[in-house]
PDB file of C-alpha atoms in Angstrom:
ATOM      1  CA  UNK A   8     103.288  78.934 125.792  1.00  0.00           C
ATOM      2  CA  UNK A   9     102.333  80.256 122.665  1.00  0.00           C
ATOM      3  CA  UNK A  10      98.595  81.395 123.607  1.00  0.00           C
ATOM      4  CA  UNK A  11      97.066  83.343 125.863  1.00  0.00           C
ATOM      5  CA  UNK A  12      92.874  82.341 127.021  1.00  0.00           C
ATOM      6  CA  UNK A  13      90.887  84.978 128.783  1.00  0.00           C
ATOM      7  CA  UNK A  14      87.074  84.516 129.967  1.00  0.00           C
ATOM      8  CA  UNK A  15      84.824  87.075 128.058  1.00  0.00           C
ATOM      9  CA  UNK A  16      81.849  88.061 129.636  1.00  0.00           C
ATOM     10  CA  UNK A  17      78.039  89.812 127.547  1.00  0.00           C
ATOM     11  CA  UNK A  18      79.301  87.713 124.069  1.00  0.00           C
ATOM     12  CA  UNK A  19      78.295  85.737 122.141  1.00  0.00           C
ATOM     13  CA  UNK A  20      81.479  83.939 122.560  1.00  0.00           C
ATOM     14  CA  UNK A  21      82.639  82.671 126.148  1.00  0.00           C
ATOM     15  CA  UNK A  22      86.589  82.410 125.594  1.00  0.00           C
ATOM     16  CA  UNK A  23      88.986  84.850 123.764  1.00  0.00           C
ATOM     17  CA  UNK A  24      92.595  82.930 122.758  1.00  0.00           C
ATOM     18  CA  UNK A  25      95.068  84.966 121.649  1.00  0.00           C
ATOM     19  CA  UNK A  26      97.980  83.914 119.831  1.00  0.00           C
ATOM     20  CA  UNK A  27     101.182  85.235 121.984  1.00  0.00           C
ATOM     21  CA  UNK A  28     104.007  84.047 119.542  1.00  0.00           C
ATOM     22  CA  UNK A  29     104.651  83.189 116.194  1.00  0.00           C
ATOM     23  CA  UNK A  30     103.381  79.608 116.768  1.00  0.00           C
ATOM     24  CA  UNK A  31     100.042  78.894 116.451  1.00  0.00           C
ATOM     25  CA  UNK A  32      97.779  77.959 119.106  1.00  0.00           C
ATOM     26  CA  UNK A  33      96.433  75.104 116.923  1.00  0.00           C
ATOM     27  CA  UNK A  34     100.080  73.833 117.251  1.00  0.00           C
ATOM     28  CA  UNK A  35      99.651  73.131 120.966  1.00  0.00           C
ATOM     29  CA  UNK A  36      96.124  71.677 121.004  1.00  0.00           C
ATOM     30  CA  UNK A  37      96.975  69.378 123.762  1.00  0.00           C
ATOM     31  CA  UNK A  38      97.704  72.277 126.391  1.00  0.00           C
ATOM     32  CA  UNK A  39      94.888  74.306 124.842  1.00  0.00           C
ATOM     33  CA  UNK A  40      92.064  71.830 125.256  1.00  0.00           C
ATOM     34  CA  UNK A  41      93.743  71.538 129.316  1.00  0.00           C
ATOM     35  CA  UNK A  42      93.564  75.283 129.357  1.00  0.00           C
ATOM     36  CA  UNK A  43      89.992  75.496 128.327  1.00  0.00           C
ATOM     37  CA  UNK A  44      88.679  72.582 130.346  1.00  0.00           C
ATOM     38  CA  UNK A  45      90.321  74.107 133.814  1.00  0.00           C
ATOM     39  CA  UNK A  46      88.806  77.106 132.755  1.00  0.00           C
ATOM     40  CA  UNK A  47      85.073  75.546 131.812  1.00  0.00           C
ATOM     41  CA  UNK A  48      82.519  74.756 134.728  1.00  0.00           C
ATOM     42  CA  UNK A  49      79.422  72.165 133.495  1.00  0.00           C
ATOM     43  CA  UNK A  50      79.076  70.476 130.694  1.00  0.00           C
ATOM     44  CA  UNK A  51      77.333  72.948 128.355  1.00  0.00           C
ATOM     45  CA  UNK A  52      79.116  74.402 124.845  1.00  0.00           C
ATOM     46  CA  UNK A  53      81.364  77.184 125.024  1.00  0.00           C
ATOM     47  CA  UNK A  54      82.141  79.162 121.857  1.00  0.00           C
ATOM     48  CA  UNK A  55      85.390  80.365 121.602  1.00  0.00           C
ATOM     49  CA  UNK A  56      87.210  82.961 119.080  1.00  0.00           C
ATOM     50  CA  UNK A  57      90.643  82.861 118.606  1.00  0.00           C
ATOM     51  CA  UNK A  58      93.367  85.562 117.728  1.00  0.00           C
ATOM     52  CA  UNK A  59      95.775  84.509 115.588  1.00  0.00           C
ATOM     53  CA  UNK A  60      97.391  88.078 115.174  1.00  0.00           C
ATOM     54  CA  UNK A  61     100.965  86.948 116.395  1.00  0.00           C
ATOM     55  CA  UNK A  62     100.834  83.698 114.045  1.00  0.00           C
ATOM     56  CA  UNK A  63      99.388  85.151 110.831  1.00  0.00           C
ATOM     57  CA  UNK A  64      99.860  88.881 111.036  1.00  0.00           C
ATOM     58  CA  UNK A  65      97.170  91.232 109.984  1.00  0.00           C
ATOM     59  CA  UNK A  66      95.928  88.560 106.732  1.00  0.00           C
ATOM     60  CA  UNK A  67      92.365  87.381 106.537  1.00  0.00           C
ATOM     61  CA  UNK A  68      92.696  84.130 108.486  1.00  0.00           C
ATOM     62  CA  UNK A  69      93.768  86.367 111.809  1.00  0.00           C
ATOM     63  CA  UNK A  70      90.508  85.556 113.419  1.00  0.00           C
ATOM     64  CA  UNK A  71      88.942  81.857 113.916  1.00  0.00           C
ATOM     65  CA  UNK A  72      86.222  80.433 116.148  1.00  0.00           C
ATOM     66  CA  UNK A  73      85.171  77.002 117.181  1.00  0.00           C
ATOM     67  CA  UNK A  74      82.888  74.804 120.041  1.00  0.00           C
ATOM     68  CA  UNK A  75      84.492  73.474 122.966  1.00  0.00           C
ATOM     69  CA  UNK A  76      82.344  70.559 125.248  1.00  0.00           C
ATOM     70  CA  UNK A  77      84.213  70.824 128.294  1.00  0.00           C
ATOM     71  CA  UNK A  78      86.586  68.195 126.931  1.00  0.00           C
ATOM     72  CA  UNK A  79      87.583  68.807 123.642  1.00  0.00           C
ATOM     73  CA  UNK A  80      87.343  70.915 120.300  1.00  0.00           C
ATOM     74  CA  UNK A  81      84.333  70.792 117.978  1.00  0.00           C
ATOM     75  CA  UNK A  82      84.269  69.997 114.235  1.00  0.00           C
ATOM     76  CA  UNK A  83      83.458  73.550 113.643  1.00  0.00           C
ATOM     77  CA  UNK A  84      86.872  74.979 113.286  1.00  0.00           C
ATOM     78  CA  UNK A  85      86.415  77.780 111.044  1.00  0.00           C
ATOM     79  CA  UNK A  86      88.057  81.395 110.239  1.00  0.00           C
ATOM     80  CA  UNK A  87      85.722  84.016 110.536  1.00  0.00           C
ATOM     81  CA  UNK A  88      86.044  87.795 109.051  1.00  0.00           C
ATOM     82  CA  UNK A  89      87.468  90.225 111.403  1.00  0.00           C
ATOM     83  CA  UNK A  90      84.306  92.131 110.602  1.00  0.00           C
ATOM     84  CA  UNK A  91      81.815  89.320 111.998  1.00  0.00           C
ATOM     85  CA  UNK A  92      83.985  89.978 115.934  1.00  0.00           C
ATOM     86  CA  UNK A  93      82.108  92.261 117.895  1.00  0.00           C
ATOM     87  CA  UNK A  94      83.367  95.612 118.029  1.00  0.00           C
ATOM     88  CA  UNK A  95      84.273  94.922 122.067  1.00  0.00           C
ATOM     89  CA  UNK A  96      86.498  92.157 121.499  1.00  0.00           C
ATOM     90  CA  UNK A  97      88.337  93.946 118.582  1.00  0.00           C
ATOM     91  CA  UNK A  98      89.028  97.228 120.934  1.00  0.00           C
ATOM     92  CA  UNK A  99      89.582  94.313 123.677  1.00  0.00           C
ATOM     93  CA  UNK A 100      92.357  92.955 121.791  1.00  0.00           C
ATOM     94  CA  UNK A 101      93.788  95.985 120.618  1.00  0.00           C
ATOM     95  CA  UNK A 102      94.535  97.088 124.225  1.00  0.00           C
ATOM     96  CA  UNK A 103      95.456  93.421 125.466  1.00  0.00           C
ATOM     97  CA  UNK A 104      98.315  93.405 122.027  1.00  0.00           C
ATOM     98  CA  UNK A 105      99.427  97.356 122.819  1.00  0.00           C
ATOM     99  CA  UNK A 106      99.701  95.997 127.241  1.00  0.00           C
ATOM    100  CA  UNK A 107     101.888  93.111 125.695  1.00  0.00           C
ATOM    101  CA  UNK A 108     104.384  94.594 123.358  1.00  0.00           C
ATOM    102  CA  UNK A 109     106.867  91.525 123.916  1.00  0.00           C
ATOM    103  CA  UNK A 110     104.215  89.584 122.351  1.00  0.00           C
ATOM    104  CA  UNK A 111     104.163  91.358 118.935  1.00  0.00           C
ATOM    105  CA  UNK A 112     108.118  91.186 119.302  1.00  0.00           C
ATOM    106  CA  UNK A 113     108.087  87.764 119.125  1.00  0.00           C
ATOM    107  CA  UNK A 114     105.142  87.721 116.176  1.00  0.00           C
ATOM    108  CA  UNK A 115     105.544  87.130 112.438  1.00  0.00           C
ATOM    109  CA  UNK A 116     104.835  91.458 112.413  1.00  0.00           C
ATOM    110  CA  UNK A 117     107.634  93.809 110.825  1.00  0.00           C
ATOM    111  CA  UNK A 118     109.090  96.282 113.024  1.00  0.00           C
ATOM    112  CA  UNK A 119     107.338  98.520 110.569  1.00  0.00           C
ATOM    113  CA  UNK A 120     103.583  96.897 111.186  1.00  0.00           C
ATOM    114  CA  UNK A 121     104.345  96.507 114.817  1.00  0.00           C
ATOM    115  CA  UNK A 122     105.427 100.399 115.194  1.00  0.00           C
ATOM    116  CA  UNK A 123     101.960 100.931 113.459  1.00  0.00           C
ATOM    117  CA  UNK A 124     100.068  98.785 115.658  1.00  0.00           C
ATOM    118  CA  UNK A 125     101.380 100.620 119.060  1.00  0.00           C
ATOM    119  CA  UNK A 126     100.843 103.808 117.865  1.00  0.00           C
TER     120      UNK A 126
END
């Protein structure tokens, strides 16, 4: 699997998918549209932001965010500024990425940036 999806709750976005490898969760889109739709109840929107730290590192594409319908991905792909995430889902991720150092082992990171990361 090369994502992670965890429900976030008082957002403006309803899913957080965070990239657990140096594959990209757009590179399984298949099992991530199943993932989202066991994971959606009704048939209204859901926004979802996506972290992309294990697949692009610490660049300016790490963060992205798109519409899901219950059934599939939106036309409104798009890679957002890491300042335009909420402060909660940046400390969120932080502390998911420092719980799961196996994941940054297996990210695009240098030993160097990871080090950095955990500390």
């Amino acid at each position: 699997m090369t994502f992670e999806v965890r429900t976030v709750v008082g957002s403006s976005f309803d899913f957080i998918v965070s990239s657990v490898s140096f594959e990209s969760p757009f590179e399984s889109t298949d099992e991530l549209e199943k993932k989202l739709r066991s994971l959606t109840k009704g048939t209204s929107t859901k926004r979802v932001l996506v972290d992309l730290l294990c697949s692009n590192g610490f660049e300016r594409n790490r963060f992205a965010t798109f519409s899901f319908d219950d059934s599939r991905f939106g036309n409104d792909i798009a890679v957002i500024n890491e300042y335009d995430v909420p402060l909660s889902l940046l400390a969120a991720q932080e502390e998911f990425y420092k719980s799961h150092p196996e994941y940054l082992t297996s990210s695009i990171l240098t030993p160097t940036q990871i080090s950095h990361f955990l500390q």
